[in-house]
CSV table of C-alpha atoms in Angstrom, one decimal:
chain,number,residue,atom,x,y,z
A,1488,UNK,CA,26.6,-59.8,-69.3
A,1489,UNK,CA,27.7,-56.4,-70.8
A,1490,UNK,CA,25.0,-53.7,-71.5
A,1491,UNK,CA,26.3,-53.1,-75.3
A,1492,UNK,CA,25.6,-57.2,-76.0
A,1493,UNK,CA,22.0,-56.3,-74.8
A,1494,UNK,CA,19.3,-56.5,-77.6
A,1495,UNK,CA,17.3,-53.1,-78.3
A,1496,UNK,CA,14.2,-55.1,-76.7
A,1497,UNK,CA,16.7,-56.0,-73.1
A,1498,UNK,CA,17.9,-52.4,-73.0
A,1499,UNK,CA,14.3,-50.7,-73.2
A,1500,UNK,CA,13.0,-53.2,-70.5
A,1501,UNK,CA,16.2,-52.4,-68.2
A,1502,UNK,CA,15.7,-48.9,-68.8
A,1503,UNK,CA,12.4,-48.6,-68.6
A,1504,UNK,CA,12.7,-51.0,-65.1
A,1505,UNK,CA,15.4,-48.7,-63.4
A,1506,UNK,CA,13.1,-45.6,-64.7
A,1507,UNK,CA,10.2,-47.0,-62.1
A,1508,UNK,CA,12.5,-47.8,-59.4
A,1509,UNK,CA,13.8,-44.3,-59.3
A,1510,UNK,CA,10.7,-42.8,-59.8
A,1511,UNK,CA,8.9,-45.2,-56.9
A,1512,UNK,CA,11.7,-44.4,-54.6
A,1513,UNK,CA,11.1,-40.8,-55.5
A,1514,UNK,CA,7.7,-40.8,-55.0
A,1515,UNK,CA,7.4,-42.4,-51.4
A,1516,UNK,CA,10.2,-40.6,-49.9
A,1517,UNK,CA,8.8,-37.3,-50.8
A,1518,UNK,CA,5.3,-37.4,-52.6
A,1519,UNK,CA,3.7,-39.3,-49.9
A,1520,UNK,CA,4.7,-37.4,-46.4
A,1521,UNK,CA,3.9,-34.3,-48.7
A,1522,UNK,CA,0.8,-35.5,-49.5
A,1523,UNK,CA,0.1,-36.5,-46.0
A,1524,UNK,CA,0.6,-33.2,-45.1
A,1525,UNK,CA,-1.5,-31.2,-46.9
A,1526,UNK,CA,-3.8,-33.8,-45.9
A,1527,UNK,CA,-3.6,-32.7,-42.3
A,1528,UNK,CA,-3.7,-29.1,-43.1
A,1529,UNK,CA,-7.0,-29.7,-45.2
A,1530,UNK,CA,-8.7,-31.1,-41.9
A,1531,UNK,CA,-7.3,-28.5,-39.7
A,1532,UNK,CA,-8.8,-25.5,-42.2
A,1533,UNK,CA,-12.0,-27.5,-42.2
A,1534,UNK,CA,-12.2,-27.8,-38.6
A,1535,UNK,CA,-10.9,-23.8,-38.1
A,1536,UNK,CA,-14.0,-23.1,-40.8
A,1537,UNK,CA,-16.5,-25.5,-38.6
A,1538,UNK,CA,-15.7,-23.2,-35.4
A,1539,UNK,CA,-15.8,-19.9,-37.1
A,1540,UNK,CA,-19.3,-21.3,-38.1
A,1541,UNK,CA,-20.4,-21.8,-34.3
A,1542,UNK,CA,-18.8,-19.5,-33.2
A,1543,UNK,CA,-21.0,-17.0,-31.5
A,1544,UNK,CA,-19.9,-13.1,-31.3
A,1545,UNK,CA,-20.4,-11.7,-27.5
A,1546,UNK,CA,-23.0,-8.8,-27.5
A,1547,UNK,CA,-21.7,-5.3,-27.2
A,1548,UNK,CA,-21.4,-4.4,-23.4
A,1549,UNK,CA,-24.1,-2.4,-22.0
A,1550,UNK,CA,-21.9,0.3,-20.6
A,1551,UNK,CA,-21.4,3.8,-21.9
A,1552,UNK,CA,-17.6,4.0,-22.5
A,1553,UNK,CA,-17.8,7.8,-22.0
A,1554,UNK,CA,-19.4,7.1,-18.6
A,1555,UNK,CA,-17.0,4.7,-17.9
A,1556,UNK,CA,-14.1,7.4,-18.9
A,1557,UNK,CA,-15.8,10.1,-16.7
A,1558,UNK,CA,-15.3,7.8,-13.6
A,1559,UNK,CA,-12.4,7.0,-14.2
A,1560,UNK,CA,-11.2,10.7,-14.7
A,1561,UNK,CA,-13.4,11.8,-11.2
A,1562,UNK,CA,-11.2,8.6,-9.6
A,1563,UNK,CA,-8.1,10.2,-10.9
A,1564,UNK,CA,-9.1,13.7,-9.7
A,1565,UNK,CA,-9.9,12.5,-6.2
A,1566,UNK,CA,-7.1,10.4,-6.0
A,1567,UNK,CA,-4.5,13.5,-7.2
A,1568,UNK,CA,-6.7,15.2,-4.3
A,1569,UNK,CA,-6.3,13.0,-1.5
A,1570,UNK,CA,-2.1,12.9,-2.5
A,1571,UNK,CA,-2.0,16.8,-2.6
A,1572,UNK,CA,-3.9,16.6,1.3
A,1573,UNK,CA,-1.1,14.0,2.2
A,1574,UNK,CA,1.6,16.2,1.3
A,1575,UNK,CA,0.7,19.3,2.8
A,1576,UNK,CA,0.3,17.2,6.1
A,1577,UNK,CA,3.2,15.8,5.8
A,1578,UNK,CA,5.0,19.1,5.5
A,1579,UNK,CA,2.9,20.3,8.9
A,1580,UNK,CA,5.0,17.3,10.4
A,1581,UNK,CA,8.0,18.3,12.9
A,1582,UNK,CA,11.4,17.2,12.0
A,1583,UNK,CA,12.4,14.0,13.9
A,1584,UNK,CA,15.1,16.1,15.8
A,1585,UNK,CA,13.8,19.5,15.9
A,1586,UNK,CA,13.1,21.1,19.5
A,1587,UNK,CA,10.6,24.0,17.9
A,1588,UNK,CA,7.5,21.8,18.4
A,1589,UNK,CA,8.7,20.8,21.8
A,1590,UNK,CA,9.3,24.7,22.7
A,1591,UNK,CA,6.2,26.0,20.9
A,1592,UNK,CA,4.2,23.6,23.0
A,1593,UNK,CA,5.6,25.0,26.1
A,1594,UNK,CA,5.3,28.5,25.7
A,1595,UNK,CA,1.5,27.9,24.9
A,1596,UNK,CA,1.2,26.2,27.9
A,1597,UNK,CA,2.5,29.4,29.4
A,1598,UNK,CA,0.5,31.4,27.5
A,1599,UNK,CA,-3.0,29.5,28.9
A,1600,UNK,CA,-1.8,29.3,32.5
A,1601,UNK,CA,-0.7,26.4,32.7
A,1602,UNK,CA,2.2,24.9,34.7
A,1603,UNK,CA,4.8,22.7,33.4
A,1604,UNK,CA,5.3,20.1,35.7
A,1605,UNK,CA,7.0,17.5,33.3
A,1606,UNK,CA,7.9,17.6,29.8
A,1607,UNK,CA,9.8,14.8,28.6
A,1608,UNK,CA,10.0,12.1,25.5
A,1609,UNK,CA,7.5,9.5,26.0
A,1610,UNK,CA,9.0,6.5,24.3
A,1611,UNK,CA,6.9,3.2,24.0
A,1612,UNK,CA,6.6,0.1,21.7
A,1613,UNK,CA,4.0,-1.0,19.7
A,1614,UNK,CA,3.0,-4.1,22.5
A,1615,UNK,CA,3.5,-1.5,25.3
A,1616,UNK,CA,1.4,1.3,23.6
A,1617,UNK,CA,-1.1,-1.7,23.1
A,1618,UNK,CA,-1.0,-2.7,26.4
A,1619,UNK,CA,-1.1,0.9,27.9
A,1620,UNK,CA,-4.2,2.0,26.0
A,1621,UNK,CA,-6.0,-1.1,27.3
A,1622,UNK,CA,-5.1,-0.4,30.8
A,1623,UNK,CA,-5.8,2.7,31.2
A,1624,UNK,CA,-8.9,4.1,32.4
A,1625,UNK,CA,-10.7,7.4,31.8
A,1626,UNK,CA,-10.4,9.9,35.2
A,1627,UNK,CA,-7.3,7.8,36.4
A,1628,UNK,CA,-3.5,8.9,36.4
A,1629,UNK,CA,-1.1,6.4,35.3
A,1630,UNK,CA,2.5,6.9,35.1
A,1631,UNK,CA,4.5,6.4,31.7
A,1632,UNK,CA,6.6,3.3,31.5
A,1633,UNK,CA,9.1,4.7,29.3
A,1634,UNK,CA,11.4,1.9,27.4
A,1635,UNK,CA,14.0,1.8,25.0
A,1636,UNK,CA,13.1,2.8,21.3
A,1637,UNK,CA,14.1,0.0,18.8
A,1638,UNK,CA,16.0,0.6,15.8
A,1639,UNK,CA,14.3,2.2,12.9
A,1640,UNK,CA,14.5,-0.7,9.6
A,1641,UNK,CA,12.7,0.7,6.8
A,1642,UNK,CA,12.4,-2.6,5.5
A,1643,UNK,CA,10.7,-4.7,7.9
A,1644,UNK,CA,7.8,-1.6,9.2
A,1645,UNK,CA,4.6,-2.9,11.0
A,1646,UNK,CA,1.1,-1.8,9.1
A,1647,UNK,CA,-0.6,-2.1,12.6
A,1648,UNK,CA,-4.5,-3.1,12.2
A,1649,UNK,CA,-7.4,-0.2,12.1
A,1650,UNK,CA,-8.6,-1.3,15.9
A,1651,UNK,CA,-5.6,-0.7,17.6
A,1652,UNK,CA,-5.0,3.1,19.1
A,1653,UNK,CA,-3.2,5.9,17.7
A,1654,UNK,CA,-0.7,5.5,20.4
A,1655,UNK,CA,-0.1,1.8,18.8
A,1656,UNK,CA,-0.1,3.1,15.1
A,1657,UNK,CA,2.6,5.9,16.0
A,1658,UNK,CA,5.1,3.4,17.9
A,1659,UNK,CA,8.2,2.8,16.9
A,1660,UNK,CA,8.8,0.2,14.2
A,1661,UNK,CA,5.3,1.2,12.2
A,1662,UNK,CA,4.4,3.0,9.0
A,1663,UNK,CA,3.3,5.7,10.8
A,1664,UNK,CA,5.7,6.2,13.7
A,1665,UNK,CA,5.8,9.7,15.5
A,1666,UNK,CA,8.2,11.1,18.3
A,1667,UNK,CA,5.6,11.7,21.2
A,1668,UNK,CA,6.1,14.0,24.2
A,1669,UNK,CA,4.7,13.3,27.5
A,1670,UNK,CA,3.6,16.7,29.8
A,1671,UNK,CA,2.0,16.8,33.1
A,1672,UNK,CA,-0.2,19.7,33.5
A,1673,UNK,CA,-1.5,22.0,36.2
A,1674,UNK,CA,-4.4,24.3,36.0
A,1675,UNK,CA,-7.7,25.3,35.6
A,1676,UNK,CA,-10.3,23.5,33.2
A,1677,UNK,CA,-10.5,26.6,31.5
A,1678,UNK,CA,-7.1,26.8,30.9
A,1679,UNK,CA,-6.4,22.6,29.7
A,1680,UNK,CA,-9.3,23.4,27.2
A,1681,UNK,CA,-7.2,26.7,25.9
A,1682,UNK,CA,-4.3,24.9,25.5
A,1683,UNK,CA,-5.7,21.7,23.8
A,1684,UNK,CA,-7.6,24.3,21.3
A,1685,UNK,CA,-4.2,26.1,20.4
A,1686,UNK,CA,-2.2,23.1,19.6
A,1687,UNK,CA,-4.3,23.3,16.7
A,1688,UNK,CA,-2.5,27.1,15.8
A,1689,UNK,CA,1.0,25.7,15.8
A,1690,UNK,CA,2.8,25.4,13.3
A,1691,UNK,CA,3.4,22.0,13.4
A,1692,UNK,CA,1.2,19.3,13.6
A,1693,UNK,CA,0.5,18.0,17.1
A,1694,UNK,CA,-1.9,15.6,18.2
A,1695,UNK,CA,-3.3,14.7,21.6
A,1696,UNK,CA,-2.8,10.8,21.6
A,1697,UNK,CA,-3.9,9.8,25.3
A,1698,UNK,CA,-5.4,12.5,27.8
A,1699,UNK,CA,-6.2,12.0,31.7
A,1700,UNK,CA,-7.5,14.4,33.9
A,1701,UNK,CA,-7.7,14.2,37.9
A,1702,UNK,CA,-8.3,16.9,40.1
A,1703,UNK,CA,-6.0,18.1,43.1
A,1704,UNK,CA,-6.1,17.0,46.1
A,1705,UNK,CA,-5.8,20.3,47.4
A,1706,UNK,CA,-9.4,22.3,47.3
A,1707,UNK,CA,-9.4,25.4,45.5
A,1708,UNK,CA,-10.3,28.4,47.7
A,1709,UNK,CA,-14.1,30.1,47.4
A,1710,UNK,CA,-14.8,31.5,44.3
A,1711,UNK,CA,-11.7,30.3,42.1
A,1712,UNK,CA,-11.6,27.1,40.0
A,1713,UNK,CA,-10.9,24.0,41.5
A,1714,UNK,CA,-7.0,23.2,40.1
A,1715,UNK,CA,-6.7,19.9,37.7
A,1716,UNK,CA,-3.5,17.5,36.8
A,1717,UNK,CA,-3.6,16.7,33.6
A,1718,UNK,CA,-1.5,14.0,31.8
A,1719,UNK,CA,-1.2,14.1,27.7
A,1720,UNK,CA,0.7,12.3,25.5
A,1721,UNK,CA,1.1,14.2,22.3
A,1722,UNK,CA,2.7,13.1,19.0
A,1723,UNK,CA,4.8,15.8,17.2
């Protein structure tokens, strides 16, 4: 049947039945997951606006921001402090290779009376220093082991713990590793106390990491001071 045979009645009920069929299609491929989702966003605004209602607002804290900026400037300070300290130690240190330490220390020793009997590099690791310090007893004379220094690797250094000895801290292999000298002393208590004192005027930094005493088995004549031997291991 063609649309032109039709009836005026047919053609507005075909028309009018296409018209809903479009416009149902329309409506429930877009109107409806439209509508569902302004739906959604409804109940999420109203649940937002339920926790903004309970929603409690923390107190103001009770510290004094200024304060709190003054400490934290006095931190800086000290901090900026304690760095400028660092560096001017640092730069009391002796170079790794330099023999003006080695040399200063021995013409003090001169200076105070002293005799030289050895002066040479006292090379340890950080077991051995461990070891060492443990062993070793105040008043008693114990000769140095020496051993082979291992390799320096910057990227594998030992932070050793506060307990162990300075002589364990300044081994080889640590953070704070030091060349160290070994010197075997002769002279009067006078004179041991002299020189220990004057390390203190060098111009580098030197410090007395192990120290033992004995006396001579020789006796001193009358009226002059009995003679000691006196062991120290210094680190440059």
């Amino acid at each position: 049947m063609k649309l032109p045979n039709l009836k005026d009645r047919e053609q507005l009920l075909l028309a009018v039945t296409i018209s809903v069929i479009v416009l149902g299609g329309y409506a429930w491929l877009r109107f409806v997951p439209a509508h569902r989702v302004i739906a959604d966003l409804t109940q999420s605004a109203d649940a937002t606006e339920q926790r903004l209602l309970t929603t409690s607002i923390p107190e103001e804290p009770g510290e004094d921001m200024e304060k709190l900026e003054q400490q934290l400037d006095e931190q800086e300070r000290m901090i900026g402090a304690v760095r400028a300290e660092a560096e001017a130690l640092e730069r009391r240190l002796a170079p790794m290779d330099s023999h003006d330490a080695i040399m200063s220390i021995s013409q003090l020793a001169r200076q105070t009376q002293l005799r030289v009997r050895v002066n040479e590099p006292f090379k340890t690791s950080a077991a051995v220093a461990a070891a060492d310090a443990g062993k070793t007893k105040p008043g008693g004379k114990k000769k140095a082991k020496a051993s082979p220094a291992p390799k320096a690797d910057n990227s594998a250094l030992v932070m050793p713990p506060a307990s162990a000895g300075w002589m364990a801290r300044m081994a080889p292999g640590t953070v704070f590793y030091r060349p160290m000298q070994r010197l075997e002393l002769e002279g009067s208590y006078l004179a041991l106390r002299q020189f220990i004192h004057g390390l203190e005027t060098l111009p580098y930094q030197i410090t007395v990491v192990r120290l033992t005493v004995e006396k001579m088995p020789v006796p001193a004549p009358p009226g002059y001071p009995q003679s000691l031997l006196a062991e120290l291991v210094l680190a440059l």
